[in-house]
Tab-separated table of C-alpha atoms in Angstrom:
chain	number	residue	atom	x	y	z
A	1	MET	CA	-0.173	-0.017	0.010
A	2	LYS	CA	1.332	3.479	-1.051
A	3	LEU	CA	1.869	6.166	1.687
A	4	ASN	CA	-0.246	9.087	1.035
A	5	SER	CA	1.692	12.165	0.359
A	6	THR	CA	1.377	13.306	4.081
A	7	ALA	CA	2.671	10.345	5.777
A	8	VAL	CA	5.313	10.467	3.657
A	9	ASP	CA	5.863	13.916	4.698
A	10	ASN	CA	5.448	13.237	8.379
A	11	GLN	CA	7.753	9.889	7.937
A	12	ALA	CA	10.708	12.612	6.116
A	13	MET	CA	10.311	14.929	9.150
A	14	SER	CA	11.017	11.934	11.496
A	15	ASN	CA	14.596	11.506	9.704
A	16	ILE	CA	15.800	14.865	9.282
A	17	TYR	CA	17.523	17.019	11.976
A	18	THR	CA	15.726	20.550	12.553
A	19	LEU	CA	18.557	23.778	12.925
A	20	GLU	CA	18.087	23.195	17.010
A	21	GLN	CA	18.634	19.767	17.411
A	22	ALA	CA	21.190	19.833	14.914
A	23	LEU	CA	22.743	22.948	17.532
A	24	ASN	CA	22.390	20.632	20.230
A	25	LEU	CA	24.651	17.234	18.876
A	26	ASN	CA	27.436	16.343	20.809
A	27	ARG	CA	31.341	15.914	19.855
A	28	GLN	CA	30.495	11.616	19.517
A	29	GLU	CA	27.175	12.408	17.528
A	30	VAL	CA	29.060	14.821	15.394
A	31	LYS	CA	31.994	12.458	14.553
A	32	GLU	CA	29.438	9.843	13.332
A	33	ALA	CA	27.528	11.814	11.193
A	34	HIS	CA	30.790	12.610	9.347
A	35	LYS	CA	31.812	9.010	8.872
A	36	LYS	CA	28.612	8.091	7.855
A	37	TYR	CA	27.378	10.853	5.535
A	38	VAL	CA	30.159	12.756	4.588
A	39	ASN	CA	34.299	11.738	4.431
A	40	SER	CA	34.832	8.769	6.440
A	41	SER	CA	38.832	8.804	6.042
A	42	LEU	CA	39.043	12.755	6.553
A	43	ALA	CA	36.721	12.084	9.560
A	44	LYS	CA	39.753	9.668	10.439
A	45	LEU	CA	42.417	11.484	9.666
A	46	MET	CA	40.688	14.443	11.582
A	47	SER	CA	40.439	12.262	14.375
A	48	LEU	CA	44.359	11.198	14.800
A	49	LEU	CA	45.382	14.267	16.818
A	50	ASN	CA	42.007	15.032	18.152
A	51	PHE	CA	41.463	17.687	15.376
A	52	ASP	CA	37.877	16.510	15.950
A	53	LEU	CA	37.058	19.043	18.346
A	54	GLN	CA	33.201	20.513	18.836
A	55	TYR	CA	33.680	23.966	18.401
A	56	VAL	CA	30.750	25.931	19.862
A	57	LYS	CA	31.588	29.882	20.022
A	58	ALA	CA	34.066	31.970	18.085
A	59	SER	CA	35.175	35.514	18.820
A	60	GLY	CA	38.094	37.168	17.167
A	61	VAL	CA	41.132	35.487	17.898
A	62	SER	CA	39.543	32.844	20.781
A	63	VAL	CA	36.974	29.795	20.122
A	64	TRP	CA	35.653	27.771	22.799
A	65	ASP	CA	35.193	23.650	22.704
A	66	SER	CA	32.305	22.062	23.579
A	67	GLU	CA	33.538	21.675	27.230
A	68	GLY	CA	34.338	25.078	27.564
A	69	ARG	CA	37.476	25.558	27.061
A	70	GLU	CA	39.211	28.403	25.132
A	71	TYR	CA	41.386	28.123	21.869
A	72	LEU	CA	43.602	30.841	20.310
A	73	ASP	CA	43.071	30.198	16.307
A	74	PHE	CA	46.345	30.880	14.512
A	75	LEU	CA	45.273	28.840	11.469
A	76	GLY	CA	42.926	31.379	10.495
A	77	GLY	CA	40.602	29.756	8.008
A	78	TYR	CA	43.430	29.424	5.627
A	79	GLY	CA	43.851	33.091	5.757
A	80	SER	CA	39.805	33.568	5.437
A	81	LEU	CA	39.366	35.237	8.884
A	82	ASN	CA	41.894	38.081	8.409
A	83	LEU	CA	39.191	40.110	10.448
A	84	GLY	CA	38.901	37.144	12.994
A	85	HIS	CA	35.681	35.243	13.822
A	86	ASN	CA	32.340	36.845	13.535
A	87	HIS	CA	33.455	40.662	13.570
A	88	PRO	CA	30.371	42.779	14.540
A	89	ARG	CA	30.602	45.084	11.566
A	90	VAL	CA	30.547	41.933	8.789
A	91	ILE	CA	27.374	40.932	10.967
A	92	GLN	CA	25.761	44.053	11.587
A	93	ALA	CA	26.106	44.845	7.580
A	94	LEU	CA	24.065	41.641	6.973
A	95	GLU	CA	21.689	42.753	9.399
A	96	LYS	CA	20.784	45.712	7.169
A	97	VAL	CA	20.842	43.579	4.316
A	98	GLN	CA	18.483	41.093	5.539
A	99	ASN	CA	15.124	42.261	3.938
A	100	MET	CA	16.564	42.925	0.651
A	101	PRO	CA	16.764	40.038	-2.537
A	102	ASN	CA	19.585	38.371	-1.668
A	103	ILE	CA	19.422	36.609	-5.786
A	104	LEU	CA	17.478	37.915	-8.347
A	105	GLN	CA	19.422	37.699	-11.807
A	106	ALA	CA	16.739	39.883	-13.624
A	107	SER	CA	18.332	42.949	-12.315
A	108	LEU	CA	21.398	44.742	-11.655
A	109	GLY	CA	23.127	43.941	-7.974
A	110	THR	CA	23.105	47.395	-5.795
A	111	LEU	CA	26.089	45.963	-3.811
A	112	ALA	CA	27.748	44.208	-6.092
A	113	GLY	CA	28.228	47.392	-8.435
A	114	ALA	CA	29.733	49.271	-5.285
A	115	LEU	CA	31.929	46.614	-4.208
A	116	ALA	CA	33.052	46.156	-7.895
A	117	ALA	CA	33.815	50.057	-8.018
A	118	ASN	CA	36.098	49.557	-4.817
A	119	LEU	CA	37.931	46.770	-5.796
A	120	ALA	CA	38.699	49.085	-8.841
A	121	HIS	CA	39.555	51.846	-6.079
A	122	ILE	CA	41.952	49.682	-3.983
A	123	THR	CA	43.882	47.732	-6.430
A	124	PRO	CA	46.999	48.448	-8.061
A	125	GLY	CA	47.207	49.999	-11.688
A	126	LYS	CA	44.389	49.925	-13.893
A	127	LEU	CA	42.109	47.069	-12.644
A	128	GLN	CA	38.821	48.210	-13.254
A	129	ARG	CA	36.337	44.846	-14.210
A	130	CYS	CA	35.098	42.378	-11.960
A	131	PHE	CA	33.690	38.535	-12.104
A	132	PHE	CA	31.839	37.465	-8.827
A	133	GLY	CA	32.088	34.159	-7.924
A	134	ASN	CA	31.926	32.329	-4.771
A	135	SER	CA	35.611	30.750	-3.768
A	136	GLY	CA	39.214	31.326	-4.737
A	137	ALA	CA	38.455	28.015	-6.913
A	138	GLU	CA	36.199	29.955	-8.777
A	139	ALA	CA	37.728	33.297	-9.237
A	140	VAL	CA	40.825	30.857	-11.011
A	141	GLU	CA	38.992	29.222	-12.963
A	142	GLY	CA	37.153	32.504	-14.318
A	143	ALA	CA	41.205	34.004	-14.731
A	144	LEU	CA	42.343	31.154	-16.702
A	145	LYS	CA	39.284	31.256	-19.162
A	146	LEU	CA	39.345	35.119	-19.403
A	147	ALA	CA	43.351	34.720	-20.297
A	148	ARG	CA	42.255	32.109	-22.697
A	149	ALA	CA	39.287	33.850	-24.754
A	150	ALA	CA	41.055	37.397	-24.648
A	151	THR	CA	44.602	36.034	-26.307
A	152	GLY	CA	43.106	33.366	-28.109
A	153	ARG	CA	45.848	31.175	-27.108
A	154	ASP	CA	45.429	27.755	-24.862
A	155	LYS	CA	49.090	26.903	-22.995
A	156	ILE	CA	48.989	28.295	-18.936
A	157	ILE	CA	52.176	28.892	-17.445
A	158	TYR	CA	52.326	27.706	-13.294
A	159	CYS	CA	54.536	26.984	-10.512
A	160	ARG	CA	55.465	23.142	-8.869
A	161	GLY	CA	54.446	23.787	-5.039
A	162	SER	CA	51.826	26.211	-6.326
A	163	PHE	CA	48.100	25.732	-4.791
A	164	HIS	CA	45.254	27.291	-7.065
A	165	GLY	CA	42.406	25.562	-6.043
A	166	LYS	CA	40.694	21.783	-6.600
A	167	THR	CA	38.183	22.083	-9.298
A	168	PHE	CA	39.144	20.951	-12.525
A	169	GLY	CA	40.879	24.211	-14.110
A	170	ALA	CA	42.321	25.474	-10.844
A	171	LEU	CA	44.052	21.413	-10.003
A	172	SER	CA	44.999	22.053	-13.463
A	173	VAL	CA	47.394	24.590	-12.603
A	174	THR	CA	48.225	23.259	-8.991
A	175	GLY	CA	51.670	22.007	-8.543
A	176	ARG	CA	52.094	19.049	-6.623
A	177	GLU	CA	51.098	15.483	-8.246
A	178	LYS	CA	49.406	13.921	-5.545
A	179	TYR	CA	46.252	15.764	-5.909
A	180	GLN	CA	46.261	15.478	-9.870
A	181	ARG	CA	47.091	12.104	-10.183
A	182	ALA	CA	43.475	10.660	-9.371
A	183	PHE	CA	41.798	13.044	-12.174
A	184	GLN	CA	44.213	13.219	-15.016
A	185	PRO	CA	44.084	13.989	-17.826
A	186	LEU	CA	43.541	17.340	-16.459
A	187	LEU	CA	43.062	20.771	-18.233
A	188	PRO	CA	45.292	20.339	-21.528
A	189	GLY	CA	48.414	22.846	-22.298
A	190	THR	CA	49.328	23.671	-18.448
A	191	VAL	CA	52.856	23.238	-18.252
A	192	PRO	CA	55.013	23.573	-14.556
A	193	VAL	CA	58.122	25.910	-14.066
A	194	PRO	CA	59.921	26.453	-10.545
A	195	PHE	CA	58.853	28.747	-8.537
A	196	GLY	CA	61.489	31.640	-8.441
A	197	ASP	CA	63.379	30.742	-12.035
A	198	LEU	CA	62.907	33.227	-14.497
A	199	ASP	CA	65.029	30.735	-17.057
A	200	ALA	CA	62.492	28.491	-16.882
A	201	LEU	CA	59.660	30.663	-17.299
A	202	SER	CA	61.458	32.825	-20.137
A	203	LYS	CA	62.251	29.416	-21.804
A	204	LEU	CA	58.587	28.334	-21.891
A	205	LEU	CA	57.190	32.160	-22.880
A	206	LYS	CA	59.644	32.538	-25.512
A	207	ASN	CA	57.549	31.113	-28.564
A	208	ASN	CA	54.684	33.471	-28.066
A	209	ASP	CA	52.012	31.022	-27.913
A	210	THR	CA	51.486	31.339	-23.742
A	211	ALA	CA	47.759	32.930	-22.497
A	212	ALA	CA	49.246	33.365	-18.939
A	213	PHE	CA	51.496	32.505	-16.139
A	214	ILE	CA	49.912	32.006	-12.957
A	215	VAL	CA	51.110	32.680	-9.996
A	216	GLU	CA	51.308	33.230	-5.936
A	217	PRO	CA	53.100	36.256	-4.373
A	218	ILE	CA	54.403	33.994	-1.687
A	219	GLN	CA	53.498	30.075	-2.306
A	220	GLY	CA	50.998	29.271	0.680
A	221	GLU	CA	50.250	25.766	0.834
A	222	GLY	CA	53.844	24.834	-0.757
A	223	GLY	CA	55.305	25.786	2.681
A	224	ILE	CA	55.124	29.305	3.037
A	225	ASN	CA	57.218	30.154	0.309
A	226	LEU	CA	58.678	33.721	-0.179
A	227	PRO	CA	60.209	34.047	-3.925
A	228	PRO	CA	63.347	36.005	-4.748
A	229	ALA	CA	63.665	39.488	-4.663
A	230	GLY	CA	62.780	41.098	-7.921
A	231	TYR	CA	61.324	37.738	-9.268
A	232	LEU	CA	57.329	38.816	-9.400
A	233	ALA	CA	58.667	42.233	-11.134
A	234	GLN	CA	60.160	40.495	-13.935
A	235	ALA	CA	58.364	37.693	-14.448
A	236	LYS	CA	55.429	40.376	-15.099
A	237	GLU	CA	57.809	41.903	-17.535
A	238	LEU	CA	58.665	38.751	-19.312
A	239	CYS	CA	54.698	37.860	-19.852
A	240	SER	CA	54.298	41.900	-21.358
A	241	ARG	CA	57.367	40.924	-23.686
A	242	HIS	CA	55.612	37.950	-24.967
A	243	GLY	CA	51.682	38.617	-24.920
A	244	ALA	CA	51.241	36.281	-21.549
A	245	LEU	CA	48.980	37.666	-19.247
A	246	PHE	CA	50.066	37.563	-15.790
A	247	ILE	CA	47.666	36.199	-13.274
A	248	ALA	CA	48.418	37.545	-8.989
A	249	ASP	CA	46.477	34.504	-7.093
A	250	GLU	CA	45.911	36.926	-4.080
A	251	ILE	CA	43.530	34.666	-2.466
A	252	GLN	CA	45.635	34.354	0.707
A	253	THR	CA	47.697	36.694	0.773
A	254	GLY	CA	45.651	39.826	-0.070
A	255	MET	CA	43.021	42.155	1.633
A	256	GLY	CA	46.411	43.082	4.383
A	257	ARG	CA	47.432	39.815	5.138
A	258	THR	CA	51.233	40.256	4.093
A	259	GLY	CA	51.545	43.808	5.023
A	260	SER	CA	50.045	45.928	1.911
A	261	MET	CA	46.649	45.479	0.552
A	262	PHE	CA	47.974	43.079	-1.969
A	263	ALA	CA	51.283	41.068	-1.927
A	264	CYS	CA	52.430	42.105	-5.527
A	265	GLU	CA	52.337	44.970	-4.505
A	266	GLN	CA	55.794	45.258	-2.504
A	267	GLU	CA	57.325	44.624	-6.100
A	268	GLY	CA	55.858	47.625	-7.545
A	269	VAL	CA	53.707	44.559	-9.861
A	270	VAL	CA	50.233	45.674	-11.639
A	271	PRO	CA	49.041	41.803	-12.684
A	272	ASP	CA	46.630	42.028	-15.689
A	273	ILE	CA	44.218	39.648	-13.484
A	274	LEU	CA	44.166	39.588	-9.662
A	275	CYS	CA	42.021	36.488	-8.210
A	276	LEU	CA	40.888	37.019	-4.398
A	277	ALA	CA	38.368	35.521	-2.200
A	278	LYS	CA	39.107	34.183	1.346
A	279	SER	CA	38.737	37.156	3.685
A	280	LEU	CA	37.313	39.422	1.182
A	281	GLY	CA	33.979	38.000	2.887
A	282	GLY	CA	34.915	38.964	6.120
A	283	GLY	CA	35.295	35.106	7.114
A	284	ILE	CA	31.406	34.915	7.254
A	285	MET	CA	30.104	34.782	3.235
A	286	PRO	CA	31.721	33.015	0.953
A	287	ILE	CA	32.582	35.006	-1.831
A	288	GLY	CA	35.765	35.013	-4.632
A	289	ALA	CA	36.462	37.414	-7.258
A	290	TYR	CA	39.133	38.542	-10.033
A	291	ILE	CA	39.494	41.887	-11.396
A	292	THR	CA	41.138	42.592	-14.927
A	293	THR	CA	41.824	45.776	-16.878
A	294	ASP	CA	39.396	46.803	-19.359
A	295	GLU	CA	41.244	46.489	-22.239
A	296	ILE	CA	41.298	42.626	-21.406
A	297	TRP	CA	37.925	42.599	-20.639
A	298	GLN	CA	36.423	43.855	-23.485
A	299	ARG	CA	38.953	41.374	-25.509
A	300	ALA	CA	36.833	38.538	-24.136
A	301	TYR	CA	33.611	39.243	-23.137
A	302	GLY	CA	33.337	43.279	-24.566
A	303	SER	CA	30.001	42.358	-26.902
A	304	VAL	CA	26.607	41.664	-26.188
A	305	GLU	CA	26.856	38.341	-27.745
A	306	ASN	CA	29.755	37.126	-25.665
A	307	ALA	CA	28.176	38.803	-22.332
A	308	THR	CA	27.027	35.626	-20.687
A	309	LEU	CA	29.562	33.338	-21.434
A	310	HIS	CA	30.552	32.842	-17.823
A	311	THR	CA	28.063	33.722	-15.403
A	312	SER	CA	27.511	32.640	-11.369
A	313	THR	CA	24.515	32.077	-9.999
A	314	PHE	CA	25.279	32.839	-6.376
A	315	GLY	CA	28.453	35.471	-7.871
A	316	GLY	CA	27.876	38.632	-5.930
A	317	ASN	CA	25.014	38.136	-3.859
A	318	THR	CA	23.851	40.888	-1.947
A	319	TRP	CA	24.805	39.253	1.072
A	320	ALA	CA	28.326	38.490	0.176
A	321	ALA	CA	28.828	41.746	-1.402
A	322	ALA	CA	27.842	43.080	2.186
A	323	ALA	CA	29.884	40.922	3.941
A	324	ALA	CA	32.745	42.299	1.594
A	325	LEU	CA	31.878	46.102	1.585
A	326	ALA	CA	32.269	45.952	5.692
A	327	THR	CA	35.555	43.867	5.126
A	328	ILE	CA	37.073	46.525	2.895
A	329	GLU	CA	35.832	49.603	5.329
A	330	THR	CA	37.176	47.634	8.211
A	331	ILE	CA	40.423	46.740	7.317
A	332	TYR	CA	40.928	50.798	6.819
A	333	ARG	CA	39.363	52.119	10.053
A	334	GLN	CA	41.000	49.598	11.950
A	335	ASP	CA	44.365	49.587	9.670
A	336	LEU	CA	44.792	46.194	9.956
A	337	ILE	CA	46.996	46.507	7.081
A	338	THR	CA	49.987	48.397	9.481
A	339	GLN	CA	49.240	46.019	12.057
A	340	ALA	CA	49.768	43.023	10.104
A	341	ARG	CA	53.177	44.468	8.482
A	342	GLU	CA	53.988	45.185	12.629
A	343	LYS	CA	52.754	42.617	14.137
A	344	GLY	CA	54.218	40.280	11.735
A	345	SER	CA	57.313	41.999	12.110
A	346	TYR	CA	57.838	41.383	15.694
A	347	PHE	CA	56.395	37.537	15.484
A	348	LEU	CA	59.502	36.585	13.119
A	349	ARG	CA	62.136	38.243	14.896
A	350	LYS	CA	60.589	35.900	18.153
A	351	LEU	CA	60.479	32.894	16.493
A	352	LYS	CA	63.809	33.098	14.537
A	353	LYS	CA	65.053	33.620	18.191
A	354	LEU	CA	64.084	29.817	19.003
A	355	LYS	CA	65.353	28.681	15.125
A	356	GLU	CA	68.982	30.123	16.451
A	357	LYS	CA	68.036	27.902	19.780
A	358	TYR	CA	66.764	24.776	18.307
A	359	PRO	CA	68.359	22.615	15.398
A	360	LEU	CA	65.104	21.093	14.843
A	361	LEU	CA	63.740	24.200	13.732
A	362	ALA	CA	65.122	24.217	9.762
A	363	ASP	CA	63.428	27.830	8.917
A	364	VAL	CA	61.397	30.446	9.614
A	365	ARG	CA	59.956	32.414	6.853
A	366	GLY	CA	57.133	34.453	6.309
A	367	ARG	CA	55.695	37.840	5.432
A	368	GLY	CA	53.119	40.142	7.346
A	369	LEU	CA	51.149	37.734	9.622
A	370	LEU	CA	51.594	34.997	6.887
A	371	ILE	CA	54.244	32.665	8.138
A	372	GLY	CA	56.175	29.504	8.244
A	373	ILE	CA	57.993	27.482	10.191
A	374	GLU	CA	59.943	24.236	8.778
A	375	PHE	CA	60.940	21.670	10.742
A	376	ALA	CA	63.824	19.080	10.265
A	377	LYS	CA	63.283	15.663	9.905
A	378	PRO	CA	64.267	14.083	13.214
A	379	LYS	CA	66.536	11.033	13.495
A	380	GLY	CA	67.389	9.388	16.253
A	381	PHE	CA	64.540	6.904	16.820
A	382	ALA	CA	63.129	3.579	15.181
A	383	TYR	CA	61.176	1.060	16.168
A	384	LYS	CA	62.066	-2.367	14.815
A	385	ALA	CA	58.291	-3.597	15.395
A	386	THR	CA	57.479	-1.816	13.199
A	387	MET	CA	60.057	-2.314	10.144
A	388	GLY	CA	61.077	1.945	10.839
A	389	VAL	CA	57.117	2.836	10.077
A	390	ILE	CA	56.712	5.240	12.698
A	391	ASN	CA	60.178	6.833	12.452
A	392	ARG	CA	59.420	7.599	8.090
A	393	LEU	CA	55.846	8.793	9.637
A	394	SER	CA	57.447	10.993	12.249
A	395	GLU	CA	59.810	12.129	9.644
A	396	GLU	CA	57.193	12.737	7.072
A	397	TYR	CA	54.456	14.638	9.105
A	398	MET	CA	56.830	16.277	12.212
A	399	GLY	CA	54.399	19.173	11.522
A	400	SER	CA	50.962	17.891	12.551
A	401	LEU	CA	52.663	15.792	15.215
A	402	VAL	CA	53.989	19.278	16.356
A	403	ALA	CA	50.253	21.328	15.582
A	404	GLY	CA	48.768	18.586	17.836
A	405	GLN	CA	50.558	19.348	20.503
A	406	LEU	CA	50.115	22.623	20.289
A	407	LEU	CA	46.090	22.183	20.289
A	408	ASN	CA	46.168	19.366	22.919
A	409	LYS	CA	48.390	21.034	25.319
A	410	TYR	CA	48.519	24.282	24.691
A	411	GLY	CA	45.123	25.062	23.250
A	412	ILE	CA	46.620	26.529	20.329
A	413	ILE	CA	45.582	25.977	16.775
A	414	THR	CA	47.658	25.441	13.479
A	415	ALA	CA	48.144	22.946	11.022
A	416	TYR	CA	50.428	22.348	8.461
A	417	THR	CA	50.811	23.057	5.006
A	418	LEU	CA	49.342	20.747	2.363
A	419	ASN	CA	52.113	20.480	-0.164
A	420	ASN	CA	54.795	20.142	2.786
A	421	PRO	CA	53.617	18.587	5.526
A	422	ASN	CA	56.815	19.560	7.989
A	423	VAL	CA	55.998	23.366	7.546
A	424	ILE	CA	53.579	24.531	10.274
A	425	ARG	CA	51.556	27.470	9.060
A	426	LEU	CA	50.693	30.638	11.335
A	427	GLU	CA	48.513	32.594	9.889
A	428	PRO	CA	46.082	34.364	12.961
A	429	PRO	CA	43.697	37.005	12.375
A	430	LEU	CA	45.029	40.372	11.863
A	431	VAL	CA	43.543	41.776	15.072
A	432	VAL	CA	45.726	39.502	17.161
A	433	GLU	CA	47.331	40.753	20.088
A	434	TYR	CA	50.674	40.637	21.037
A	435	ARG	CA	50.513	38.798	24.395
A	436	GLN	CA	48.838	35.907	22.020
A	437	LEU	CA	51.496	35.944	19.732
A	438	ASP	CA	53.672	35.532	22.793
A	439	ARG	CA	52.151	32.630	24.073
A	440	VAL	CA	52.389	30.621	20.547
A	441	VAL	CA	56.112	31.451	21.131
A	442	GLU	CA	56.134	30.242	24.671
A	443	ALA	CA	54.287	27.369	23.950
A	444	LEU	CA	56.720	26.229	20.966
A	445	ASP	CA	59.617	26.613	23.342
A	446	GLU	CA	58.428	24.228	25.392
A	447	ILE	CA	57.926	21.977	22.988
A	448	LEU	CA	61.227	21.943	21.830
A	449	SER	CA	63.198	22.883	24.549
A	450	THR	CA	63.572	18.842	25.571
A	451	HIS	CA	64.521	16.677	22.392
A	452	ARG	CA	63.634	13.381	24.697
A	453	GLY	CA	60.198	14.743	25.719
A	454	PHE	CA	59.539	15.677	21.663
A	455	PHE	CA	61.279	12.508	20.701
A	456	SER	CA	59.143	10.759	22.990
A	457	MET	CA	55.607	12.893	21.557
A	458	ALA	CA	56.666	12.318	17.890
A	459	ALA	CA	56.532	8.366	18.309
A	460	SER	CA	53.459	8.178	20.205
A	461	GLY	CA	51.420	10.457	17.596
A	462	ALA	CA	52.931	8.732	14.697
A	463	LYS	CA	51.995	5.346	16.587
A	464	THR	CA	48.738	6.585	16.298
A	465	MET	CA	48.807	7.373	12.972
A	466	LEU	CA	50.095	4.093	12.432
A	467	LYS	CA	47.269	2.015	13.823
A	468	THR	CA	44.849	4.590	12.381
A	469	PHE	CA	46.433	4.383	8.230
A	470	THR	CA	46.790	0.183	9.534
A	471	PHE	CA	43.311	-0.935	10.930
A	472	LYS	CA	39.460	-0.018	9.248
A	473	ASP	CA	36.807	1.578	11.497
């Protein structure tokens, strides 16, 4: 016998969570939901070092778990939280537009137009025309398409060690084979070069068949890698000489993170296309964008016939644009660019003093409040029973082991960079206080001060990793 529609509706309602019920889920229930309905392997990975804590409150640099413990967020949403968690100015902006239509395609969005004008004013050079999407990967996708449409060429050059996203086009220019291998063949015509190698770039550009060179001013997921001095400016000049467009991926480095509004400005570089996302939405609304010159835009989409070749349903929606407008205003009102520059300089000095004390710190590098600390591969312990597997895991994932120690013992949230697991990123909100920076330095000092205790921690963490990788759920 078939159920009538009311019975079906009642049955469905009995099986789904209301918002109120979802908010009351405990940590174990959340973990089980992810294991069963989301990504079980990722849930397992997050559980390795207690990264499956349930956070229930956030403000500024601080977050609190379901047991009331406070943590400092020095991961910062991979650069999405330049303003910190739940900045009141962004919240207030959303409250002001709550009665406006959020998505109405048969119109020209009021706030999207204002946001595009603001971006044209704060970006370098003659960058003028914006496209709005929902993420960094979408911004990159749009930039790649724009470059091909505007130049009539198909070759895209990117850097090894780069990270531009995991959608198909963005993944095709992301410089790590681990993420590419399962999805090959990827976008044709994409060619890697070593980051910072002008000779290699010049050789690929000399045939005058390249649509664009895409580069991060500082490689984030590559391990917070800074380019050689003058590299960006010379790469831009090479691109201009050979008719290729220069795409600056400022998704992580932009919006004040490195001590200037955009990192490329520190070399006086004006890109042909600039990609934005992450902190553009104030850490609350997802929004991505690219901005380019009028000339390039006209070559690709300047006719009525081509006006709809690349669009986005949610791109430039009212709530996202409102958040972005409030974010830009807040960065300037609170002088967060100067704060990032000064606090970053202070933090780097303190961390470099640790490097002088501890050989296990191979390098400390960064700019502004985008900082990486790289750990040397520890030697001196191995376990015959596991045929050296624990030793290898500890060598390859030292960054994650230190991150686990920082989280569980000191209440400091960090993570390793995706393309270099031995580098921990320190990327706090730009509103971070000096005492909070000191707390991280002190925690690292304690962790590193006793090599024997640190190796014991590393071995213990590696054993947990081995057990997790060996046995199924």
